[in-house]
Short mmCIF file of C-alpha atoms and ligand atoms in Angstrom, two decimals:
data_model
loop_
_atom_site.label_atom_id
_atom_site.label_comp_id
_atom_site.label_asym_id
_atom_site.label_seq_id
_atom_site.Cartn_x
_atom_site.Cartn_y
_atom_site.Cartn_z
CA MET A 17 14.40 -21.61 24.34
CA PRO A 18 12.64 -18.76 26.73
CA MET A 19 16.31 -16.79 26.68
CA ARG A 20 16.84 -17.20 22.94
CA HIS A 21 13.08 -15.79 23.11
CA ALA A 22 13.97 -12.91 25.21
CA VAL A 23 17.44 -12.46 22.79
CA ALA A 24 15.26 -12.65 19.97
CA ALA A 25 12.55 -9.63 21.87
CA ARG A 26 14.97 -7.44 22.54
CA PHE A 27 16.59 -6.78 18.81
CA VAL A 28 13.63 -5.00 18.11
CA GLY A 29 13.53 -3.39 21.39
CA LEU A 30 10.43 -4.52 23.00
CA ALA A 31 9.64 -2.94 25.69
CA VAL A 32 8.28 -6.28 27.23
CA PHE A 33 9.89 -9.00 29.32
CA ALA A 34 9.04 -11.76 27.75
CA VAL A 35 8.23 -14.61 29.84
CA ILE A 36 7.66 -18.06 27.88
CA LEU A 37 4.96 -19.81 29.60
CA PRO A 38 5.23 -24.13 28.92
CA GLY A 39 2.28 -25.20 27.09
CA LEU A 40 1.08 -22.10 26.16
CA LEU A 41 2.76 -22.45 22.31
CA LEU A 42 0.33 -21.87 20.07
CA PRO A 43 -0.25 -23.78 16.28
CA GLN A 44 3.03 -23.27 14.25
CA SER A 45 3.07 -22.81 10.80
CA ALA A 46 5.82 -24.09 8.91
CA CYS A 47 5.55 -23.68 5.34
CA GLY A 48 7.73 -26.04 3.72
CA GLN A 49 7.56 -24.09 -0.11
CA GLN A 50 10.61 -24.60 -1.94
CA ARG A 51 9.82 -20.76 -4.45
CA THR A 52 10.98 -21.14 -7.87
CA ASN A 53 11.36 -17.33 -8.50
CA SER A 54 14.23 -17.00 -6.06
CA SER A 55 15.39 -13.68 -5.89
CA ARG A 56 18.72 -14.14 -4.23
CA ALA A 57 21.02 -14.51 -7.49
CA GLY A 58 23.04 -11.34 -7.96
CA ARG A 59 22.71 -9.38 -4.75
CA THR A 60 25.64 -7.77 -3.01
CA ALA A 61 26.58 -9.40 0.20
CA ALA A 62 25.57 -7.04 3.27
CA GLY A 63 25.14 -7.73 7.04
CA PRO A 64 21.72 -7.94 8.08
CA HIS A 65 20.06 -4.75 9.49
CA ILE A 66 16.79 -3.55 11.40
CA TYR A 67 13.97 -1.67 9.44
CA LYS A 68 11.08 -0.76 11.39
CA SER A 69 7.51 0.25 9.79
CA THR A 70 4.43 0.83 12.06
CA ASN A 71 3.43 -2.98 12.00
CA PHE A 72 6.99 -4.65 11.22
CA HIS A 73 10.06 -4.75 12.57
CA VAL A 74 12.41 -6.81 10.22
CA MET A 75 15.65 -7.87 10.58
CA THR A 76 17.19 -8.46 6.88
CA ASP A 77 20.38 -8.51 4.88
CA LEU A 78 18.55 -7.42 2.05
CA PRO A 79 19.97 -4.16 0.60
CA ARG A 80 18.79 -1.49 1.73
CA GLU A 81 16.40 -0.71 -1.16
CA GLY A 82 14.61 -3.98 -1.36
CA ALA A 83 14.43 -3.61 2.74
CA HIS A 84 12.39 -0.87 2.24
CA GLU A 85 10.16 -2.04 -0.07
CA LEU A 86 9.50 -5.18 1.47
CA LEU A 87 8.13 -3.07 4.56
CA GLU A 88 6.08 -0.94 1.67
CA ARG A 89 4.70 -4.58 0.46
CA LEU A 90 4.07 -5.65 4.39
CA GLU A 91 2.27 -2.50 5.24
CA THR A 92 0.17 -2.56 2.06
CA MET A 93 -0.80 -6.04 3.10
CA HIS A 94 -1.35 -5.53 6.88
CA ARG A 95 -4.24 -2.74 5.46
CA LEU A 96 -5.65 -5.43 3.32
CA LEU A 97 -5.76 -7.96 6.34
CA VAL A 98 -7.19 -5.39 8.78
CA ALA A 99 -10.12 -4.56 6.36
CA TYR A 100 -10.65 -7.79 5.67
CA TRP A 101 -10.84 -9.49 9.14
CA GLY A 102 -11.83 -6.14 10.73
CA ARG A 103 -9.02 -6.39 13.52
CA ARG A 104 -5.99 -4.90 14.14
CA ASN A 105 -2.54 -6.09 14.79
CA PRO A 106 -2.37 -4.80 18.49
CA ARG A 107 2.20 -4.66 18.04
CA PRO A 108 4.46 -4.63 16.00
CA ILE A 109 5.26 -8.55 14.43
CA GLU A 110 8.99 -9.10 14.47
CA MET A 111 10.89 -10.77 11.51
CA TYR A 112 13.70 -11.93 10.23
CA VAL A 113 14.38 -11.92 6.08
CA VAL A 114 17.30 -13.80 4.89
CA GLU A 115 18.83 -13.54 1.79
CA ASN A 116 22.23 -15.20 2.69
CA LEU A 117 22.68 -16.84 6.15
CA ASP A 118 26.70 -16.63 5.89
CA HIS A 119 26.15 -13.09 6.36
CA TRP A 120 24.44 -13.14 9.51
CA PRO A 121 26.98 -12.85 12.39
CA ARG A 122 26.46 -15.86 14.74
CA GLU A 123 25.49 -13.99 17.66
CA VAL A 124 22.14 -13.30 16.08
CA LEU A 125 21.80 -16.39 14.53
CA ARG A 126 21.97 -17.63 18.60
CA GLY A 127 19.28 -15.56 19.53
CA MET A 128 16.86 -17.00 17.35
CA GLU A 129 14.98 -20.25 17.63
CA GLN A 130 16.25 -23.38 16.91
CA GLN A 131 13.21 -24.61 14.66
CA GLY A 132 13.31 -20.84 12.94
CA LEU A 133 16.74 -21.34 12.42
CA GLU A 134 16.76 -25.03 10.96
CA SER A 135 13.32 -23.53 8.43
CA LEU A 136 15.32 -20.71 7.39
CA ARG A 137 18.30 -23.17 6.51
CA ASN A 138 16.00 -25.62 4.64
CA GLY A 139 14.64 -22.62 2.62
CA GLN A 140 11.61 -22.44 4.47
CA GLY A 141 9.21 -19.87 6.34
CA LEU A 142 8.10 -20.59 10.31
CA THR A 143 5.96 -18.30 12.55
CA VAL A 144 6.08 -19.39 15.64
CA THR A 145 3.40 -17.82 18.14
CA ARG A 146 3.52 -17.88 21.47
CA VAL A 147 1.47 -16.71 24.37
CA ILE A 148 3.53 -14.27 26.60
CA SER A 149 2.83 -12.76 30.00
CA GLN A 150 2.89 -8.48 29.57
CA GLY A 151 2.50 -6.70 33.24
CA ASN A 152 -0.27 -8.19 34.09
CA ARG A 153 -2.30 -10.17 31.32
CA PHE A 154 -1.36 -12.74 28.42
CA ILE A 155 -0.90 -11.71 25.09
CA SER A 156 0.05 -13.38 21.83
CA LYS A 157 3.56 -12.59 20.15
CA ALA A 158 4.66 -13.69 17.37
CA VAL A 159 8.15 -13.95 15.47
CA VAL A 160 8.68 -14.51 11.66
CA TYR A 161 11.36 -16.89 10.11
CA ALA A 162 11.39 -16.28 6.00
CA VAL A 163 14.14 -16.48 3.53
CA ALA A 164 13.95 -13.41 0.97
CA ASP A 165 11.97 -15.44 -1.82
CA ARG A 166 9.30 -12.70 -3.02
CA GLY A 167 6.12 -14.18 -1.27
CA MET A 168 6.95 -15.79 1.69
CA PRO A 169 7.95 -13.04 4.09
CA GLN A 170 3.92 -11.40 2.89
CA HIS A 171 2.62 -15.71 3.94
CA GLU A 172 4.72 -15.69 7.40
CA ALA A 173 3.23 -12.50 7.76
CA VAL A 174 -0.49 -13.70 7.17
CA HIS A 175 0.07 -16.31 10.19
CA ALA A 176 2.09 -13.92 12.58
CA TYR A 177 -0.77 -11.29 12.16
CA CYS A 178 -3.59 -14.01 13.29
CA GLY A 179 -1.63 -14.88 15.93
CA HIS A 180 -1.66 -11.16 17.41
CA ALA A 181 -5.40 -10.10 16.21
CA PHE A 182 -6.92 -13.51 16.96
CA GLY A 183 -4.19 -16.15 19.21
CA ALA A 184 -5.12 -18.96 16.56
CA SER A 185 -4.97 -18.84 12.59
CA GLY A 186 -7.66 -21.92 11.85
CA PRO A 187 -7.04 -25.54 10.18
CA VAL A 188 -4.49 -26.09 8.14
CA TRP A 189 -6.56 -25.45 5.01
CA TYR A 190 -7.94 -21.93 5.86
CA ALA A 191 -4.74 -20.85 7.80
CA GLU A 192 -2.28 -21.89 4.78
CA GLY A 193 -5.11 -21.08 2.02
CA MET A 194 -5.37 -17.49 3.73
CA ALA A 195 -1.79 -17.11 4.27
CA GLU A 196 -1.70 -17.70 0.18
CA VAL A 197 -4.02 -14.74 -0.35
CA GLY A 198 -2.67 -12.60 1.65
CA GLN A 199 0.26 -13.21 -0.27
CA TYR A 200 -0.95 -12.67 -3.48
CA TRP A 201 -3.28 -9.55 -2.31
CA ARG A 202 -3.28 -6.30 -4.43
CA GLU A 203 -5.51 -3.45 -3.54
CA ASN A 204 -8.79 -3.26 -5.61
CA ASP A 205 -8.06 -6.28 -7.30
CA LYS A 206 -9.82 -9.28 -7.56
CA SER A 207 -7.90 -11.13 -10.57
CA VAL A 208 -5.97 -14.50 -10.10
CA THR A 209 -2.38 -13.18 -9.36
CA ALA A 210 -0.63 -16.66 -8.26
CA SER A 211 2.81 -17.62 -9.93
CA ALA A 212 2.50 -18.85 -13.11
CA TYR A 213 3.21 -22.48 -12.00
CA ALA A 214 0.86 -22.91 -9.54
CA ILE A 215 -1.42 -21.83 -12.26
CA ARG A 216 0.16 -24.58 -13.99
CA TYR A 217 -0.02 -26.87 -11.62
CA LEU A 218 -3.42 -26.76 -11.41
CA ARG A 219 -4.76 -26.54 -14.58
CA ASN A 220 -2.67 -29.45 -15.34
CA SER A 221 -3.19 -32.09 -12.77
CA PRO A 222 -6.71 -34.12 -12.04
CA ALA A 223 -8.64 -31.97 -9.39
CA ARG A 224 -8.14 -32.73 -5.65
CA PRO A 225 -11.31 -33.81 -4.00
CA LEU A 226 -12.53 -30.66 -2.00
CA ASN A 227 -13.24 -32.90 1.03
CA GLU A 228 -9.12 -34.01 0.73
CA ILE A 229 -8.47 -30.27 1.27
CA VAL A 230 -10.66 -28.99 4.23
CA ASN A 231 -10.49 -32.67 6.06
CA SER A 232 -7.71 -34.53 5.56
CA PRO A 233 -5.82 -35.36 9.27
CA LEU A 234 -2.68 -36.37 7.19
CA GLU A 235 -2.24 -33.10 5.84
CA THR A 236 0.30 -30.79 8.19
CA THR A 237 1.14 -27.39 7.90
CA GLY A 238 4.41 -27.15 5.38
CA ASP A 239 3.53 -30.25 3.51
CA SER A 240 4.37 -29.71 0.06
CA TRP A 241 3.96 -26.51 -1.99
CA GLN A 242 1.13 -28.54 -4.25
CA ASN A 243 -1.23 -28.93 -0.97
CA TYR A 244 -0.64 -24.94 -0.55
CA THR A 245 -1.44 -24.23 -3.96
CA TRP A 246 -4.76 -26.24 -3.54
CA ARG A 247 -5.61 -24.18 -0.36
CA TRP A 248 -4.82 -21.29 -1.73
CA ALA A 249 -7.17 -22.23 -4.69
CA LEU A 250 -10.09 -23.11 -2.56
CA CYS A 251 -10.14 -19.73 -0.19
CA HIS A 252 -9.80 -17.93 -3.60
CA LEU A 253 -12.64 -19.26 -5.08
CA LEU A 254 -14.62 -19.21 -1.80
CA GLY A 255 -13.41 -15.47 -1.03
CA TYR A 256 -14.19 -14.48 -4.26
CA ASN A 257 -17.24 -15.78 -5.78
CA GLU A 258 -20.28 -14.41 -5.83
CA ASN A 259 -21.94 -17.47 -4.74
CA TYR A 260 -19.59 -18.05 -1.92
CA THR A 261 -18.06 -15.05 -0.98
CA LYS A 262 -20.90 -13.89 1.99
CA ARG A 263 -20.36 -17.15 3.73
CA PHE A 264 -16.34 -17.46 3.91
CA LYS A 265 -15.77 -14.41 5.92
CA PRO A 266 -18.44 -15.57 9.29
CA LEU A 267 -16.66 -19.13 8.66
CA GLY A 268 -12.82 -17.57 8.86
CA LEU A 269 -13.58 -15.86 11.59
CA ALA A 270 -15.47 -18.39 13.32
CA LEU A 271 -12.59 -20.42 12.93
CA LEU A 272 -10.10 -17.85 13.65
CA GLY A 273 -12.44 -17.47 17.32
CA GLY A 274 -11.85 -20.98 17.53
CA ARG A 275 -15.33 -21.37 17.56
CA ARG A 276 -16.05 -25.65 16.49
CA VAL A 277 -17.78 -24.95 12.90
CA ASN A 278 -16.31 -26.89 9.74
CA PHE A 279 -16.29 -26.29 6.18
CA TRP A 280 -19.42 -28.71 5.46
CA GLN A 281 -21.98 -27.35 8.38
CA VAL A 282 -21.33 -23.89 6.53
CA TYR A 283 -21.41 -25.34 2.79
CA GLY A 284 -23.20 -28.51 2.92
CA THR A 285 -26.46 -27.36 1.28
CA GLN A 286 -24.23 -25.73 -1.53
CA ALA A 287 -21.47 -28.21 -2.01
CA GLN A 288 -22.44 -30.00 -5.72
CA GLU A 289 -22.49 -26.22 -6.62
CA ILE A 290 -19.20 -25.30 -4.97
CA GLU A 291 -17.63 -29.12 -6.70
CA PHE A 292 -18.61 -27.73 -10.05
CA GLU A 293 -17.61 -23.94 -9.66
CA TYR A 294 -13.85 -25.05 -7.97
CA ARG A 295 -13.89 -27.77 -11.16
CA LEU A 296 -14.35 -25.01 -13.29
CA PHE A 297 -11.89 -22.45 -11.69
CA LEU A 298 -9.26 -24.98 -12.19
CA LYS A 299 -10.37 -25.98 -15.49
CA ASP A 300 -10.44 -22.10 -17.03
CA ILE A 301 -7.79 -20.49 -14.20
CA GLU A 302 -5.22 -18.46 -15.85
CA ALA A 303 -3.45 -14.99 -14.92
CA GLY A 304 -6.11 -12.38 -14.46
CA TYR A 305 -9.02 -14.75 -14.31
CA ARG A 306 -11.77 -13.22 -12.24
CA CYS A 307 -13.78 -15.53 -10.23
CA ASP A 308 -16.64 -12.92 -9.33
CA LEU A 309 -17.01 -12.32 -12.71
CA CYS A 310 -17.23 -16.08 -13.62
CA SER A 311 -19.67 -17.08 -10.44
CA TRP A 312 -21.94 -19.15 -11.66
CA ASP A 313 -26.36 -18.30 -12.07
CA TRP A 314 -27.96 -21.10 -10.28
CA LYS A 315 -31.00 -18.33 -9.54
CA THR A 316 -32.30 -17.85 -13.24
CA ARG A 317 -35.05 -20.13 -14.33
CA PHE A 318 -34.92 -22.06 -17.36
CA ARG A 319 -37.51 -23.12 -20.01
CA ASN A 320 -38.46 -25.85 -22.59
CA LEU A 321 -39.48 -24.00 -25.68
CA ALA A 322 -42.76 -24.92 -27.95
CA GLY A 323 -44.90 -23.48 -30.90
CA SER A 324 -43.98 -20.21 -31.45
CA SER A 325 -42.61 -18.78 -28.00
CA SER A 326 -39.38 -17.18 -27.42
CA VAL A 327 -36.93 -16.71 -24.37
CA SER A 328 -34.35 -13.61 -24.73
CA ALA A 329 -31.21 -13.09 -22.35
CA ARG A 330 -28.86 -10.05 -22.04
CA ILE A 331 -25.44 -11.58 -22.41
CA ARG A 332 -23.07 -8.86 -21.01
CA ALA A 333 -19.14 -8.99 -22.25
CA ASN A 334 -17.49 -8.84 -19.19
CA ARG A 335 -18.75 -11.79 -17.24
CA GLY A 336 -18.68 -15.75 -17.85
CA TRP A 337 -21.09 -17.98 -18.76
CA GLN A 338 -24.69 -16.59 -18.20
CA ALA A 339 -28.11 -18.45 -18.15
CA SER A 340 -29.80 -18.10 -21.57
CA ARG A 341 -33.28 -18.54 -19.96
CA LEU A 342 -33.57 -21.88 -22.45
CA ARG A 343 -33.63 -25.51 -21.44
CA VAL A 344 -32.95 -27.26 -25.24
CA ARG A 345 -34.14 -30.75 -26.07
CA ALA A 346 -31.07 -33.27 -27.58
CA GLY A 347 -32.12 -33.06 -31.67
CA HIS A 348 -33.89 -29.95 -31.65
CA THR A 349 -32.79 -27.04 -33.96
CA TYR A 350 -33.42 -23.83 -32.33
CA ARG A 351 -33.02 -20.36 -34.01
CA PHE A 352 -31.37 -17.10 -32.32
CA THR A 353 -31.02 -13.65 -33.39
CA SER A 354 -28.79 -11.00 -31.68
CA THR A 355 -29.03 -7.28 -31.37
CA GLY A 356 -26.48 -4.68 -29.66
CA SER A 357 -22.55 -4.63 -29.58
CA TRP A 358 -19.56 -5.09 -27.43
CA MET A 359 -16.49 -4.29 -27.33
CA LEU A 360 -13.54 -6.82 -26.36
CA SER A 361 -11.32 -3.73 -24.36
CA GLN A 362 -11.96 -0.03 -23.50
CA ASP A 363 -11.32 1.30 -26.39
CA ALA A 364 -11.57 -1.72 -29.21
CA ASP A 365 -13.45 -1.88 -31.97
CA GLU A 366 -17.48 -2.49 -31.41
CA LEU A 367 -18.08 -5.95 -32.63
CA THR A 368 -21.59 -7.80 -33.08
CA ALA A 369 -22.21 -11.25 -31.50
CA ASP A 370 -19.81 -12.44 -34.71
CA GLY A 371 -17.17 -11.39 -33.60
CA ASP A 372 -13.83 -10.51 -35.18
CA ASP A 373 -12.00 -12.00 -37.97
CA GLN A 374 -10.14 -14.46 -35.41
CA GLY A 375 -13.42 -15.31 -33.96
CA ARG A 376 -12.94 -13.34 -31.09
CA GLY A 377 -15.97 -12.02 -29.22
CA ARG A 378 -18.35 -14.55 -30.84
CA LEU A 379 -21.58 -15.64 -28.84
CA THR A 380 -20.48 -18.77 -27.65
CA GLY A 381 -22.48 -21.70 -25.88
CA ILE A 382 -22.37 -24.13 -23.47
CA LEU A 383 -25.06 -26.92 -22.15
CA PHE A 384 -25.43 -27.78 -18.60
CA GLU A 385 -26.81 -31.31 -17.46
CA ASP A 386 -26.37 -32.65 -13.61
CA TYR A 387 -23.30 -30.58 -12.82
CA GLU A 388 -21.82 -31.35 -15.66
CA LEU A 389 -20.94 -28.88 -18.97
CA SER A 390 -20.54 -30.19 -22.65
CA GLU A 391 -17.89 -28.68 -25.35
CA PRO A 392 -18.29 -25.12 -25.87
CA PHE A 393 -19.97 -24.35 -29.10
CA GLU A 394 -19.84 -21.13 -31.51
CA LEU A 395 -22.88 -19.56 -32.47
CA GLY A 396 -22.70 -15.86 -33.53
CA ALA A 397 -24.97 -12.77 -34.37
CA ASP A 398 -27.90 -15.42 -36.07
CA GLY A 399 -28.40 -18.67 -37.35
CA THR A 400 -29.07 -21.95 -36.15
CA PHE A 401 -27.86 -25.03 -34.08
CA THR A 402 -28.85 -28.57 -33.06
CA ALA A 403 -28.72 -29.57 -29.40
CA PRO A 404 -26.27 -32.47 -28.94
CA GLN A 405 -27.73 -32.91 -25.61
CA ASP A 406 -30.25 -31.99 -23.32
CA GLY A 407 -29.37 -29.37 -20.67
CA ASN A 408 -29.48 -25.18 -20.10
CA LEU A 409 -27.95 -23.06 -22.26
CA TYR A 410 -25.30 -20.98 -21.08
CA LEU A 411 -23.97 -18.14 -23.14
CA ARG A 412 -21.26 -15.79 -23.11
CA CYS A 413 -18.60 -13.44 -25.12
CA ASP A 414 -15.64 -15.75 -26.57
CA ASP A 415 -12.66 -14.22 -24.72
CA ALA A 416 -9.43 -15.06 -22.79
CA TRP A 417 -10.43 -15.75 -19.50
CA GLY A 418 -8.12 -14.10 -17.67
CA GLU A 419 -9.20 -11.04 -20.17
CA ILE A 420 -12.66 -10.52 -19.36
CA ALA A 421 -12.52 -7.54 -17.35
CA ASP A 422 -11.93 -4.85 -19.29
CA ASN A 423 -14.97 -5.99 -22.00
CA ARG A 424 -17.66 -3.33 -22.85
CA GLY A 425 -21.05 -3.69 -23.85
CA THR A 426 -24.32 -5.87 -23.74
CA ILE A 427 -25.73 -7.94 -26.71
CA SER A 428 -29.86 -8.81 -26.44
CA VAL A 429 -29.76 -13.01 -27.89
CA ASN A 430 -33.88 -14.20 -28.94
CA LEU A 431 -33.93 -17.93 -29.49
CA ILE A 432 -37.44 -19.59 -30.97
CA LEU A 433 -37.57 -23.41 -31.59
CA GLU A 434 -36.85 -24.16 -35.01
CA LYS A 435 -37.84 -27.79 -35.43
CA GLU A 436 -38.51 -30.41 -33.23
CA THR A 437 -37.80 -33.43 -35.48
CA ALA A 438 -34.00 -33.16 -36.33
CA ALA A 439 -33.03 -35.89 -34.36
CA ALA A 440 -35.07 -38.39 -36.53
CA PRO A 441 -34.08 -38.10 -39.88
CA PRO A 442 -37.42 -37.74 -42.42
CA GLU A 443 -38.85 -41.10 -43.87
CA PRO A 444 -37.89 -41.41 -47.33
CA ASN A 445 -39.95 -40.26 -50.13
CA SER A 446 -42.44 -38.80 -47.90
CA PRO A 447 -44.01 -35.53 -49.16
ZN1 ZN B 1 1.97 -20.77 6.36
#
């Protein structure tokens, strides 16, 4: 094993003599996700070459153009990782990125770690992080093995970065969830960019309980792409939702620093809120969904109406459900009026709260009660509605969940109590 690693280290021209210290092998990540969007088909055969950028030394049999594109994507991701976690990668990350193992000379394969080679043969990724001595100090040294499927080299490179920068990658849910977040990261873009099959899977599956994600001793790294998808969903939500993002980075840094802290210590007091928003995210998720814009408003106070008093709220077209301030009672009828206009994209037509001919852009309501939501119901520019249940009324501009970010405009909504007795029909023959 030490010899093999020394060979691996030599191919990228590292001027260190790598002594492997037995027993100092850090937790490794074997990422057994079978990718469905393989890029292997239709390429010409080529042997491996070494390509270098500031932070990555990659040996790959990808065609030259593909290899340079990969380096570019890795460097972009590295910039985002450094910006997020605030630590530089101290030394180049060595990577084997394999399109077709048959094109690799035997002496190179012999230079790989056995586990790494096995992972590649199984179409999986593996990052081996070791503590080695360099001069008179110890450093972490990561080597990545990944097949050349689109996201896998980036996923593994996140593990390698964490290994180099922190000497650890945290518990499985965080390590793998953040490696997936890193894989999907795009600069200045908070939207969901996960693969179509991952989104479909989340939408069509019963929500995995949070505790099963963050606290299951049975789950190990490299278990299944489904488990990876749940971990990604949780990390993405916590990373972008405005209610949780502030605590998420310190939690991550504590986990990476090996401190004794866990998910529930940090989020225990918000457990019900997170559970609610997590289920909502899974229900509405689609490409382009924005957790930040759909963060739930837990702060605004709601109130019942009596007599001729009213409540009003300003509803933005480019956000998810927003607090109306009105608490409704089952059977009571309320009158709503609105002023203003909004647009469903930068240069689309201005619409009132009635929306367009197809009902897109219409003011829509939903009732929140005990961390459950009613079915949404259409309102419009003005009219009345009778509450089917008790609850806090939330409002939004109806639009595809993945397309709200480019909406413009705000509509002011006023609500008054129309009739308190709608639930009880009047007596026959009453005046
Ligand atoms: Zn992984």
